[in-house]
Coordinates of C-alpha atoms in Angstrom, one line a residue:
M1158 CA 222.1 72.4 136.9
R1159 CA 225.4 74.2 137.1
I1160 CA 228.3 72.7 135.1
G1161 CA 231.9 73.6 135.7
L1162 CA 233.5 73.4 132.3
L1163 CA 237.3 72.9 132.5
T1164 CA 239.4 73.7 129.5
D1165 CA 243.1 73.9 128.7
G1166 CA 244.3 76.2 125.9
G1167 CA 240.8 76.5 124.3
Y1168 CA 237.4 77.9 125.1
P1169 CA 236.5 80.7 125.8
Y1170 CA 239.6 82.0 123.9
T1171 CA 239.2 82.6 120.2
T1172 CA 242.0 80.1 119.4
G1173 CA 242.9 76.7 120.7
E1174 CA 241.8 73.1 120.8
S1175 CA 238.1 72.1 121.4
R1176 CA 237.1 75.7 121.1
L1177 CA 234.3 75.1 118.6
W1178 CA 233.1 71.9 120.3
C1179 CA 232.8 73.6 123.7
D1180 CA 231.0 76.6 122.2
R1181 CA 228.5 74.4 120.5
L1182 CA 227.9 72.4 123.6
V1183 CA 227.3 75.4 125.8
R1184 CA 225.0 77.1 123.3
G1185 CA 223.1 73.8 122.7
L1186 CA 222.2 73.4 126.4
P1187 CA 220.5 76.7 127.4
Q1188 CA 218.7 74.8 130.2
H1189 CA 221.9 74.5 132.2
E1190 CA 224.3 77.1 133.7
F1191 CA 228.0 76.9 132.9
D1192 CA 230.9 78.3 134.9
L1193 CA 234.1 78.3 132.9
F1194 CA 237.5 77.5 134.4
A1195 CA 240.1 78.0 131.6
L1196 CA 243.8 77.6 131.4
S1197 CA 245.6 79.6 128.8
R1198 CA 248.7 78.5 126.9
S1199 CA 250.3 81.7 125.7
P1200 CA 250.2 85.5 126.0
R1201 CA 249.2 85.6 122.4
Q1202 CA 246.1 83.5 123.1
E1203 CA 245.1 85.9 125.9
Q1204 CA 245.7 89.0 123.8
Q1205 CA 243.3 87.7 121.1
G1206 CA 240.5 87.6 123.6
W1207 CA 237.4 85.5 124.1
V1208 CA 234.5 84.4 121.8
N1209 CA 231.1 86.0 122.5
L1210 CA 229.7 84.0 125.4
P1211 CA 226.0 83.0 125.6
D1212 CA 223.7 84.0 128.5
Q1213 CA 224.0 80.6 130.1
V1214 CA 227.6 81.2 131.0
G1215 CA 227.9 82.6 134.5
R1216 CA 231.3 83.1 136.0
V1217 CA 234.6 82.8 134.1
R1218 CA 237.9 82.2 135.8
T1219 CA 241.2 81.9 133.9
A1220 CA 244.8 81.2 134.7
P1221 CA 248.0 81.1 132.6
L1222 CA 250.1 78.0 132.1
W1223 CA 252.8 79.9 130.2
T1224 CA 256.0 81.2 131.8
R1225 CA 257.6 84.5 130.9
E1226 CA 261.1 84.4 129.7
R1227 CA 262.2 81.3 131.5
D1228 CA 264.5 78.9 129.8
A1229 CA 264.7 75.6 131.7
R1230 CA 267.2 74.2 129.3
H1231 CA 270.2 76.4 130.1
T1232 CA 273.2 74.6 131.7
G1233 CA 273.6 76.9 134.7
R1234 CA 271.7 77.0 138.0
P1235 CA 268.0 77.9 137.8
R1236 CA 267.5 81.6 138.0
G1237 CA 266.8 82.8 141.5
L1238 CA 267.7 79.4 143.1
T1239 CA 271.3 80.1 144.1
G1240 CA 270.7 80.1 147.9
G1241 CA 269.9 76.4 148.5
L1242 CA 267.0 75.3 150.6
A1243 CA 266.5 78.5 152.5
T1244 CA 266.2 80.4 149.2
G1245 CA 263.7 77.9 147.7
L1246 CA 261.4 77.4 150.7
G1247 CA 262.5 79.6 153.6
R1248 CA 260.3 82.6 152.6
S1249 CA 257.1 80.6 152.6
Y1250 CA 257.4 77.5 154.7
G1251 CA 258.5 76.8 158.2
R1252 CA 260.4 73.7 159.2
R1253 CA 257.3 71.5 159.5
D1254 CA 256.0 72.6 156.1
R1255 CA 259.4 72.1 154.5
R1256 CA 259.4 68.5 155.6
R1257 CA 255.8 68.1 154.3
F1258 CA 256.8 69.6 151.0
E1259 CA 260.0 67.4 150.7
A1260 CA 258.1 64.3 151.5
H1261 CA 255.3 64.9 149.0
V1262 CA 257.7 65.8 146.2
A1263 CA 259.9 62.8 146.9
A1264 CA 256.8 60.5 146.7
L1265 CA 255.6 62.1 143.5
V1266 CA 259.1 62.1 141.8
G1267 CA 259.7 58.5 143.0
A1268 CA 256.5 57.3 141.3
V1269 CA 257.4 59.2 138.1
R1270 CA 260.8 57.6 138.0
T1271 CA 259.2 54.1 138.4
C1272 CA 256.9 54.7 135.4
A1273 CA 259.3 56.9 133.3
G1274 CA 259.0 55.9 129.7
T1275 CA 256.4 53.2 130.2
G1276 CA 253.4 54.5 132.2
P1277 CA 251.6 52.9 135.1
A1278 CA 249.7 50.4 132.9
V1279 CA 253.0 48.6 131.8
A1280 CA 255.3 49.4 134.8
G1281 CA 255.0 45.9 136.2
T1282 CA 254.3 44.9 139.7
D1283 CA 255.4 48.3 141.1
S1284 CA 252.6 50.1 139.2
E1285 CA 250.0 50.1 142.0
A1286 CA 252.6 51.3 144.6
A1287 CA 253.7 54.0 142.1
V1288 CA 250.1 55.2 141.6
G1289 CA 249.6 55.4 145.4
L1290 CA 252.8 57.4 145.9
F1291 CA 251.8 59.7 143.0
T1292 CA 248.3 60.5 144.4
D1293 CA 249.7 61.0 147.9
G1294 CA 252.2 63.4 146.6
V1295 CA 249.7 65.4 144.4
Y1296 CA 247.0 65.7 146.9
G1297 CA 249.5 66.4 149.7
L1298 CA 250.9 69.3 147.6
A1299 CA 247.4 70.6 146.9
E1300 CA 246.6 70.7 150.6
L1301 CA 249.9 72.4 151.3
A1302 CA 249.2 75.0 148.6
G1303 CA 245.7 75.7 150.0
E1304 CA 247.0 76.1 153.6
R1305 CA 250.3 77.9 153.0
G1306 CA 250.5 79.0 149.3
G1307 CA 253.9 79.4 147.7
L1308 CA 253.8 76.1 145.8
P1309 CA 255.1 77.4 142.4
G1310 CA 258.2 78.9 143.9
A1311 CA 258.8 75.9 146.0
L1312 CA 258.5 73.5 143.0
R1313 CA 261.1 75.7 141.2
S1314 CA 263.5 75.6 144.1
E1315 CA 266.9 73.9 144.3
T1316 CA 265.3 71.5 146.8
T1317 CA 263.1 70.1 144.1
V1318 CA 266.1 69.8 141.7
R1319 CA 268.0 67.9 144.3
I1320 CA 265.1 65.5 144.9
V1321 CA 264.8 64.8 141.2
E1322 CA 268.6 64.3 141.0
S1323 CA 268.5 61.8 143.9
A1324 CA 265.6 59.9 142.4
C1325 CA 267.3 59.6 139.0
R1326 CA 270.4 58.2 140.6
A1327 CA 268.6 55.8 143.0
P1328 CA 268.7 52.0 142.5
G1329 CA 266.0 50.8 140.2
A1330 CA 266.0 53.8 137.9
G1331 CA 265.9 52.9 134.2
R1332 CA 269.0 53.4 132.0
T1333 CA 267.6 56.5 130.3
V1334 CA 266.6 58.2 133.5
H1335 CA 269.8 57.2 135.3
G1336 CA 271.8 59.0 132.6
A1337 CA 270.0 62.3 133.2
T1338 CA 272.3 65.4 133.6
L1339 CA 271.7 68.7 135.3
P1340 CA 270.0 70.3 132.2
D1341 CA 267.6 67.4 132.2
H1342 CA 266.8 67.8 135.9
L1343 CA 266.2 71.5 135.4
A1344 CA 264.0 70.9 132.3
F1345 CA 261.9 68.4 134.1
V1346 CA 261.5 70.6 137.2
A1347 CA 260.3 73.5 135.0
E1348 CA 257.7 71.2 133.3
L1349 CA 256.7 69.7 136.6
E1350 CA 255.9 73.1 138.1
R1351 CA 253.9 74.0 135.0
A1352 CA 251.9 70.8 135.0
L1353 CA 251.1 71.2 138.8
R1354 CA 250.3 74.9 138.6
P1355 CA 246.5 74.2 138.8
L1356 CA 247.1 73.0 142.4
S1357 CA 247.8 76.6 143.4
L1358 CA 244.8 78.3 141.9
D1359 CA 242.1 80.0 143.9
W1360 CA 239.3 78.0 142.3
Y1361 CA 238.7 75.6 145.2
D1362 CA 236.1 77.4 147.3
E1363 CA 232.3 77.6 147.7
D1364 CA 232.2 80.4 145.1
G1365 CA 234.3 78.3 142.6
L1366 CA 234.3 74.6 141.9
G1367 CA 232.6 73.9 145.2
A1368 CA 229.5 75.6 143.8
V1369 CA 229.0 73.4 140.7
D1370 CA 227.0 70.3 140.4
L1371 CA 229.3 68.6 137.9
C1372 CA 232.8 69.2 136.6
H1373 CA 233.3 68.5 132.8
A1374 CA 236.9 68.5 131.7
A1375 CA 237.2 69.1 128.0
S1376 CA 240.5 67.2 127.9
G1377 CA 242.6 65.2 130.2
G1378 CA 245.9 66.3 131.7
A1379 CA 246.1 69.8 133.2
A1380 CA 242.4 70.6 132.5
A1381 CA 241.2 67.6 134.5
L1382 CA 243.5 68.3 137.5
P1383 CA 241.1 71.0 139.0
G1384 CA 238.3 68.4 138.6
L1385 CA 240.3 65.9 140.7
L1386 CA 240.6 68.4 143.5
A1387 CA 236.9 69.4 143.2
K1388 CA 236.0 65.8 143.7
R1389 CA 238.4 65.2 146.6
F1390 CA 237.5 68.4 148.5
F1391 CA 233.8 68.8 147.6
G1392 CA 232.6 65.5 146.2
V1393 CA 231.8 67.0 142.8
P1394 CA 231.5 64.3 140.2
L1395 CA 234.0 64.5 137.3
L1396 CA 233.2 63.9 133.6
V1397 CA 236.2 63.7 131.2
T1398 CA 236.0 64.1 127.4
E1399 CA 239.0 63.5 125.2
H1400 CA 238.8 63.9 121.4
G1401 CA 242.5 63.5 121.0
V1402 CA 245.1 61.7 123.1
P1403 CA 247.5 64.3 124.7
L1404 CA 249.3 61.4 126.4
R1405 CA 250.0 59.9 123.0
A1406 CA 251.8 63.0 121.9
H1407 CA 254.2 62.7 124.9
Y1408 CA 255.1 59.2 124.0
L1409 CA 255.5 59.9 120.3
A1410 CA 257.5 63.2 120.8
A1411 CA 260.1 63.6 118.0
P1412 CA 263.7 62.6 119.0
E1413 CA 264.8 66.1 117.9
A1414 CA 262.4 67.8 120.4
P1415 CA 264.1 70.5 122.6
L1416 CA 264.0 68.3 125.7
G1417 CA 266.5 65.5 126.1
A1418 CA 265.6 61.8 126.3
P1419 CA 265.7 61.6 130.1
A1420 CA 263.5 64.6 130.6
R1421 CA 261.0 63.2 128.0
A1422 CA 261.0 59.9 129.8
L1423 CA 260.2 61.5 133.1
L1424 CA 257.5 63.7 131.6
A1425 CA 255.9 60.6 130.0
G1426 CA 255.8 59.0 133.4
L1427 CA 254.3 62.1 134.9
H1428 CA 251.6 62.5 132.4
G1429 CA 250.9 58.7 132.4
L1430 CA 250.3 58.7 136.1
L1431 CA 248.1 61.8 135.9
A1432 CA 246.0 60.2 133.2
S1433 CA 245.7 57.0 135.2
E1434 CA 244.5 59.0 138.3
V1435 CA 242.0 61.0 136.2
Y1436 CA 240.6 57.9 134.6
R1437 CA 240.3 56.3 138.1
Q1438 CA 238.5 59.2 139.7
A1439 CA 236.2 60.1 136.8
A1440 CA 232.6 59.1 137.1
L1441 CA 232.4 58.7 133.3
I1442 CA 234.8 59.1 130.4
T1443 CA 233.6 60.0 126.9
P1444 CA 236.3 59.4 124.2
G1445 CA 235.6 61.0 120.9
S1446 CA 236.4 57.8 119.0
T1447 CA 237.4 54.2 119.5
H1448 CA 240.9 55.1 118.7
V1449 CA 241.0 57.4 121.7
R1450 CA 239.2 54.8 123.8
R1451 CA 242.0 52.2 123.2
W1452 CA 244.6 54.6 124.6
Q1453 CA 242.4 55.3 127.6
E1454 CA 242.0 51.6 128.3
R1455 CA 245.7 51.1 128.0
F1456 CA 246.3 53.6 130.8
G1457 CA 243.8 52.2 133.3
A1458 CA 240.3 53.5 132.2
G1459 CA 237.7 50.9 133.2
R1460 CA 235.5 49.8 130.3
G1461 CA 232.4 50.3 132.5
K1462 CA 233.3 54.0 132.6
L1463 CA 233.8 54.5 128.9
R1464 CA 231.1 55.8 126.6
T1465 CA 232.1 56.9 123.1
V1466 CA 230.5 60.2 122.0
H1467 CA 231.6 61.5 118.6
P1468 CA 232.3 65.2 118.3
G1469 CA 229.3 67.1 116.9
M1470 CA 229.8 69.1 113.7
E1471 CA 227.6 71.7 111.9
A1472 CA 225.9 69.8 109.0
E1473 CA 223.8 72.8 107.9
Q1474 CA 226.7 74.6 106.1
F1475 CA 227.2 71.5 103.9
R1476 CA 223.5 70.9 103.2
A1477 CA 223.4 72.7 99.8
V1478 CA 226.4 70.7 98.5
G1479 CA 225.0 67.4 99.8
D1480 CA 221.6 68.1 98.3
D1481 CA 223.1 68.9 94.9
E1482 CA 223.1 65.8 92.6
D1483 CA 226.2 67.2 90.8
G1484 CA 229.1 65.0 91.7
G1485 CA 231.7 67.8 91.6
G1486 CA 234.7 67.8 89.4
P1487 CA 234.7 64.3 87.8
G1488 CA 238.5 64.3 87.5
T1489 CA 239.4 66.4 90.5
L1490 CA 241.0 65.2 93.7
V1491 CA 240.7 67.5 96.7
W1492 CA 242.7 67.6 99.9
I1493 CA 241.7 69.9 102.8
G1494 CA 243.5 70.5 106.1
R1495 CA 246.5 72.0 107.9
I1496 CA 249.7 71.7 105.9
E1497 CA 252.2 69.9 108.2
P1498 CA 254.5 66.8 107.9
A1499 CA 251.9 64.5 109.7
K1500 CA 249.6 65.0 106.7
D1501 CA 252.2 63.5 104.3
L1502 CA 251.5 65.6 101.3
I1503 CA 254.8 64.3 99.9
A1504 CA 253.2 60.8 99.5
L1505 CA 250.0 62.4 98.1
L1506 CA 252.0 64.2 95.4
H1507 CA 253.9 61.0 94.4
A1508 CA 250.6 59.1 94.4
F1509 CA 249.1 61.8 92.1
A1510 CA 252.0 61.3 89.7
E1511 CA 250.8 57.7 89.3
V1512 CA 247.2 58.9 88.9
R1513 CA 248.2 61.3 86.1
R1514 CA 249.8 58.4 84.2
A1515 CA 246.5 56.5 84.3
E1516 CA 244.2 59.6 84.0
P1517 CA 246.0 62.4 82.2
D1518 CA 243.2 64.9 82.7
A1519 CA 243.1 64.5 86.5
R1520 CA 243.8 67.5 88.8
L1521 CA 244.7 67.9 92.4
R1522 CA 243.6 70.9 94.4
I1523 CA 245.2 71.3 97.9
F1524 CA 243.3 73.7 100.2
G1525 CA 244.9 74.7 103.4
A1526 CA 247.4 76.9 105.2
P1527 CA 250.6 75.9 107.0
V1528 CA 250.7 75.4 110.7
R1529 CA 252.1 78.4 112.6
G1530 CA 255.9 78.5 112.9
S1531 CA 258.8 78.1 110.5
D1532 CA 258.4 74.3 110.2
G1533 CA 255.0 74.7 108.6
E1534 CA 256.2 77.3 106.1
T1535 CA 259.3 75.2 105.3
Y1536 CA 257.1 72.1 104.7
L1537 CA 254.8 74.0 102.4
A1538 CA 257.7 75.3 100.4
H1539 CA 259.1 71.8 100.1
C1540 CA 255.7 70.6 98.8
R1541 CA 255.4 73.4 96.2
A1542 CA 258.9 72.6 95.0
L1543 CA 258.2 68.9 94.6
A1544 CA 254.9 69.6 92.8
A1545 CA 256.8 71.9 90.3
Q1546 CA 259.4 69.2 89.8
L1547 CA 256.9 66.3 89.3
F1548 CA 254.4 68.4 87.2
P1549 CA 256.0 71.0 85.0
D1550 CA 253.5 73.6 83.6
E1551 CA 251.8 72.1 80.6
A1552 CA 250.3 73.8 77.6
A1553 CA 248.1 72.5 74.8
D1554 CA 250.2 74.2 72.1
A1555 CA 252.9 76.8 71.5
H1556 CA 250.5 79.7 71.9
A1557 CA 248.7 78.6 75.1
V1558 CA 249.6 79.5 78.7
G1559 CA 251.1 76.7 80.7
D1560 CA 249.0 75.2 83.5
N1561 CA 250.0 73.0 86.5
P1562 CA 247.6 70.2 87.4
V1563 CA 248.4 70.7 91.1
T1564 CA 247.3 73.9 92.9
F1565 CA 247.8 75.1 96.4
E1566 CA 244.9 77.3 97.5
E1567 CA 243.5 79.0 100.6
I1568 CA 239.8 79.1 101.4
G1569 CA 238.2 82.5 101.4
G1570 CA 239.1 83.9 98.0
P1571 CA 236.7 84.8 95.2
E1572 CA 236.8 81.3 93.6
V1573 CA 236.4 79.4 96.8
P1574 CA 234.7 81.6 99.3
D1575 CA 234.0 79.0 102.0
L1576 CA 234.7 75.4 103.0
A1577 CA 231.6 74.0 101.3
E1578 CA 232.7 75.3 98.0
A1579 CA 236.0 73.6 98.3
Y1580 CA 234.3 70.2 98.9
A1581 CA 231.9 71.0 96.0
A1582 CA 234.8 71.1 93.6
A1583 CA 235.8 67.5 94.5
G1584 CA 235.1 64.3 92.6
V1585 CA 237.0 62.5 95.3
V1586 CA 238.3 63.8 98.7
V1587 CA 241.7 62.4 99.7
L1588 CA 243.3 62.1 103.1
S1589 CA 247.0 61.0 103.1
S1590 CA 248.0 61.4 106.8
V1591 CA 250.4 59.2 108.7
A1592 CA 248.9 60.3 112.1
E1593 CA 245.4 61.5 112.8
G1594 CA 243.0 61.8 115.6
F1595 CA 239.4 62.4 114.6
P1596 CA 239.5 63.1 110.8
V1597 CA 237.4 66.2 110.6
S1598 CA 237.9 66.7 106.9
L1599 CA 236.6 63.2 106.1
A1600 CA 233.4 63.9 108.2
E1601 CA 232.9 67.2 106.4
A1602 CA 233.3 65.5 103.0
M1603 CA 230.8 62.9 104.0
F1604 CA 228.3 65.6 104.9
C1605 CA 228.8 66.9 101.3
G1606 CA 228.1 63.5 99.9
R1607 CA 231.6 63.0 98.5
A1608 CA 233.4 59.7 98.1
T1609 CA 236.7 59.5 100.0
V1610 CA 240.1 57.8 99.8
S1611 CA 242.0 57.8 103.0
T1612 CA 244.9 56.2 104.9
D1613 CA 244.2 53.8 107.8
V1614 CA 245.3 56.0 110.7
G1615 CA 243.6 57.2 113.9
A1616 CA 239.8 57.0 113.8
V1617 CA 239.6 56.9 110.0
V1618 CA 238.0 53.5 109.6
E1619 CA 235.6 54.2 112.5
V1620 CA 234.4 57.4 110.8
V1621 CA 234.3 56.2 107.2
G1622 CA 232.9 52.8 107.9
G1623 CA 232.2 51.1 104.6
T1624 CA 231.5 54.4 102.7
G1625 CA 235.0 55.0 101.4
L1626 CA 238.2 53.4 100.4
V1627 CA 240.9 53.0 103.0
V1628 CA 244.6 52.2 102.2
P1629 CA 247.8 51.7 104.3
P1630 CA 249.7 54.9 105.2
R1631 CA 253.0 55.7 103.4
N1632 CA 251.9 53.7 100.4
P1633 CA 251.6 56.1 97.4
R1634 CA 250.9 53.2 95.0
A1635 CA 247.9 52.0 97.0
L1636 CA 246.7 55.5 97.4
A1637 CA 246.9 56.1 93.6
D1638 CA 245.2 52.8 92.7
A1639 CA 242.2 53.7 95.0
C1640 CA 241.9 57.2 93.5
V1641 CA 242.0 55.9 89.9
A1642 CA 239.4 53.3 90.7
L1643 CA 236.9 55.9 91.9
L1644 CA 237.7 58.4 89.2
R1645 CA 236.9 55.8 86.5
D1646 CA 233.6 54.7 88.2
P1647 CA 231.2 57.6 88.6
E1648 CA 228.3 55.3 89.7
R1649 CA 230.4 53.9 92.5
R1650 CA 231.4 57.4 93.6
A1651 CA 227.7 58.4 93.7
R1652 CA 226.8 55.3 95.8
L1653 CA 229.6 55.8 98.2
G1654 CA 228.9 59.5 98.5
A1655 CA 225.2 58.9 99.3
A1656 CA 226.0 56.3 101.9
A1657 CA 228.7 58.5 103.5
R1658 CA 226.2 61.4 103.8
A1659 CA 223.6 59.2 105.5
R1660 CA 226.3 57.9 107.9
A1661 CA 227.5 61.4 108.8
L1662 CA 224.0 62.7 109.4
E1663 CA 223.3 59.8 111.8
L1664 CA 226.5 59.9 113.8
F1665 CA 228.4 63.2 113.6
T1666 CA 225.9 66.1 114.0
V1667 CA 225.8 68.7 116.7
E1668 CA 222.3 67.6 117.7
Q1669 CA 223.3 64.0 118.6
N1670 CA 226.3 65.3 120.5
I1671 CA 224.3 67.7 122.6
T1672 CA 221.6 65.1 123.3
A1673 CA 224.2 62.6 124.4
F1674 CA 225.8 65.0 126.9
N1675 CA 222.5 66.3 128.2
S1676 CA 221.6 62.7 129.1
I1677 CA 225.0 62.1 130.6
Y1678 CA 224.7 65.3 132.8
L1679 CA 221.3 64.2 134.2
E1680 CA 222.5 60.7 134.7
L1681 CA 225.6 61.6 136.7
V1682 CA 224.0 64.2 138.9
G1683 CA 221.1 61.8 139.5
H1684 CA 223.5 59.2 141.0
V1685 CA 225.4 61.6 143.3
P1686 CA 224.2 61.8 146.9
A1687 CA 223.5 65.3 148.2
R1688 CA 226.3 67.2 149.9
R1689 CA 225.8 69.6 152.8
A1690 CA 227.9 72.2 154.6
T1691 CA 229.0 71.5 158.2
S1692 CA 231.1 73.2 160.8
A1693 CA 234.0 71.1 159.7
G1694 CA 234.4 73.1 156.6
P1695 CA 232.6 74.0 153.3
L1696 CA 230.7 71.1 151.8
V1697 CA 232.4 68.5 153.9
P1698 CA 230.1 65.4 154.0
A1699 CA 228.7 64.8 157.5
G1700 CA 226.9 61.6 158.4
P1701 CA 225.5 59.2 155.8
P1702 CA 224.7 60.4 152.3
R1703 CA 221.1 61.5 151.7
P1704 CA 219.9 60.1 148.3
F1705 CA 217.3 62.3 146.6
A1706 CA 217.8 65.1 149.1
T1707 CA 217.8 67.6 146.3
P1708 CA 214.4 67.5 144.5
P1709 CA 214.3 67.1 140.7
E1710 CA 212.7 70.6 140.3
A1711 CA 215.9 72.1 141.8
H1712 CA 217.6 71.4 138.5
L1713 CA 215.1 73.5 136.5
R1714 CA 216.0 77.1 135.6
G1715 CA 213.8 80.0 136.7
A1716 CA 212.2 81.3 139.9
L1717 CA 210.6 78.8 142.2
P1718 CA 208.0 79.6 144.9
S1719 CA 209.1 79.9 148.5
G1720 CA 208.1 77.2 151.0
P1721 CA 205.8 77.8 153.9
A1722 CA 207.3 79.6 156.9
G1723 CA 208.6 77.3 159.6
S1724 CA 208.9 74.3 157.3
G1725 CA 212.2 73.4 158.9
A1726 CA 213.9 73.2 155.5
S1727 CA 216.8 75.4 156.7
A1728 CA 218.1 72.8 159.2
G1729 CA 220.7 70.7 157.5
A1730 CA 219.7 72.0 154.1
S1731 CA 221.5 70.4 151.2
R1732 CA 223.3 72.5 148.6
V1733 CA 221.3 73.4 145.6
P1734 CA 222.1 75.6 142.6
S1735 CA 221.9 79.4 143.2
W1736 CA 218.9 79.7 140.9
A1737 CA 217.0 77.0 142.7
I1738 CA 217.1 78.4 146.3
G1739 CA 213.7 77.7 147.9
A1740 CA 213.1 74.4 146.0
E1741 CA 213.8 72.3 149.1
S1742 CA 211.5 74.4 151.2
V1743 CA 208.7 73.5 148.8
C1744 CA 209.4 69.8 149.1
A1745 CA 209.9 70.1 152.8
G1746 CA 206.4 71.7 153.1
A1747 CA 204.9 69.0 150.9
R1748 CA 206.5 66.3 153.1
G1749 CA 205.2 68.0 156.2
A1750 CA 201.7 68.1 154.8
G1751 CA 201.9 64.5 153.8
D1752 CA 203.0 63.5 157.3
G1753 CA 200.0 65.4 158.8
D1754 CA 197.6 63.5 156.5
A1755 CA 199.1 60.2 157.7

């Protein structure tokens, strides 16, 4: 079958989220064709290019979500919007289309205002009405964009700013939204245009999303928006996979974020409504963990649509370490990951100070690089300074060179050439995060047969099960006690490591992930009635659905024999994949022969 894979800021680019997972999925299913529809997040990402794509990838369509040199937070008028309504809409829309645009934007913004800061799941009795207004607005704007174009410019117009301002000042607006100022209105309008930019893409035709059998969104939000339109316009079923919770990030945005509180509240309402509609329209939702699943349920995902599929990871690169009976450095704690405040290395260093008092020979090796940007470098410098303060260089005597029990290292050097070697050096692998999605480093440590100590955040308990020690976050004393307990008990470390490896090989391999999604693909396509083209438009359903109109062999790759001439298969033929043209003729001929025998 042909899968339309929808991504946002990841595959097929060499950087971004879910890049490795998407690449493993596509390469692991050579029996299917994949068309890629990718949104890029920055010019840097586009400049770095794509990964090498396998043969089963057919067409690739990309679109940018980044805006060049536009600052929505300045206090003046929006650039290019000084002429009022005529400047914003006059060049593209006539009077009737202007009224359509204003009505759709007003409905959408009104729904966002109702759910601002809370989301549709907790907005009270008005939630159903708000969701209805939101969907009317989104799909109405999509139809307008398809018919007339010009939607991005219209959404950035002064007309939109005025509609947002009126909605924020209308009765019923929350205190935070009611206090919005012009910079907040401008900031929200800029983010609204960016979030709705997929509505204006040229992907919605018979050569684009109308030609696929199934849309698979690799995340919610903007990536899933084209899938919503494919379902509405062409009846293509939508599968949504989320390994993290983008919606959670909007709700937990730091108070010192560039956007003001009113703009953040409006954006939270926008993304909450979009998530609710995506979950409502999806045929199936596959969270990467129970942690993600809970958030999806909170925003309206029906339990009957949810099926947890853990992200697959390459176990082969850790096989040698896992097979080795050497338990690693008996007194060495190892931390691996991206160095950023959410990982709470400060608490880890204070915990290690307690560990050193109990076990003077213990060492802590921190492997990782700071996240891009000045914040990551600043945090790394702060951690280094704290380590130097807590653990001055120590020497055995007056003639020996001092040594620090804490080291900051990067993987790829001569001592630690790869990730497996870093885990091999560990007696215990530690995770000290205060926020986490799916803890990749824990799963990798489990593949290596290492005992772990981790904080109870995100999907940690779900991943570790009973094969490691879990302590509360932001509690250096509890973290230190758990580490000391394992450092002093090598037999327990070995038992936990063996159990952890068995659990990882059962639940978190690429093979189980690929098998699960192959079954899901076949299941979803098998339950969708055939669609056929009519004079009313491309792939518009006409008459009652025809279950089983596309034969099973139409979903097999390769050339199929042509049916007998005059079989009548061309009349009202259902849409089949491009590589299966002729399959229905075969079945039509078989049906004709059967009717003759009868």
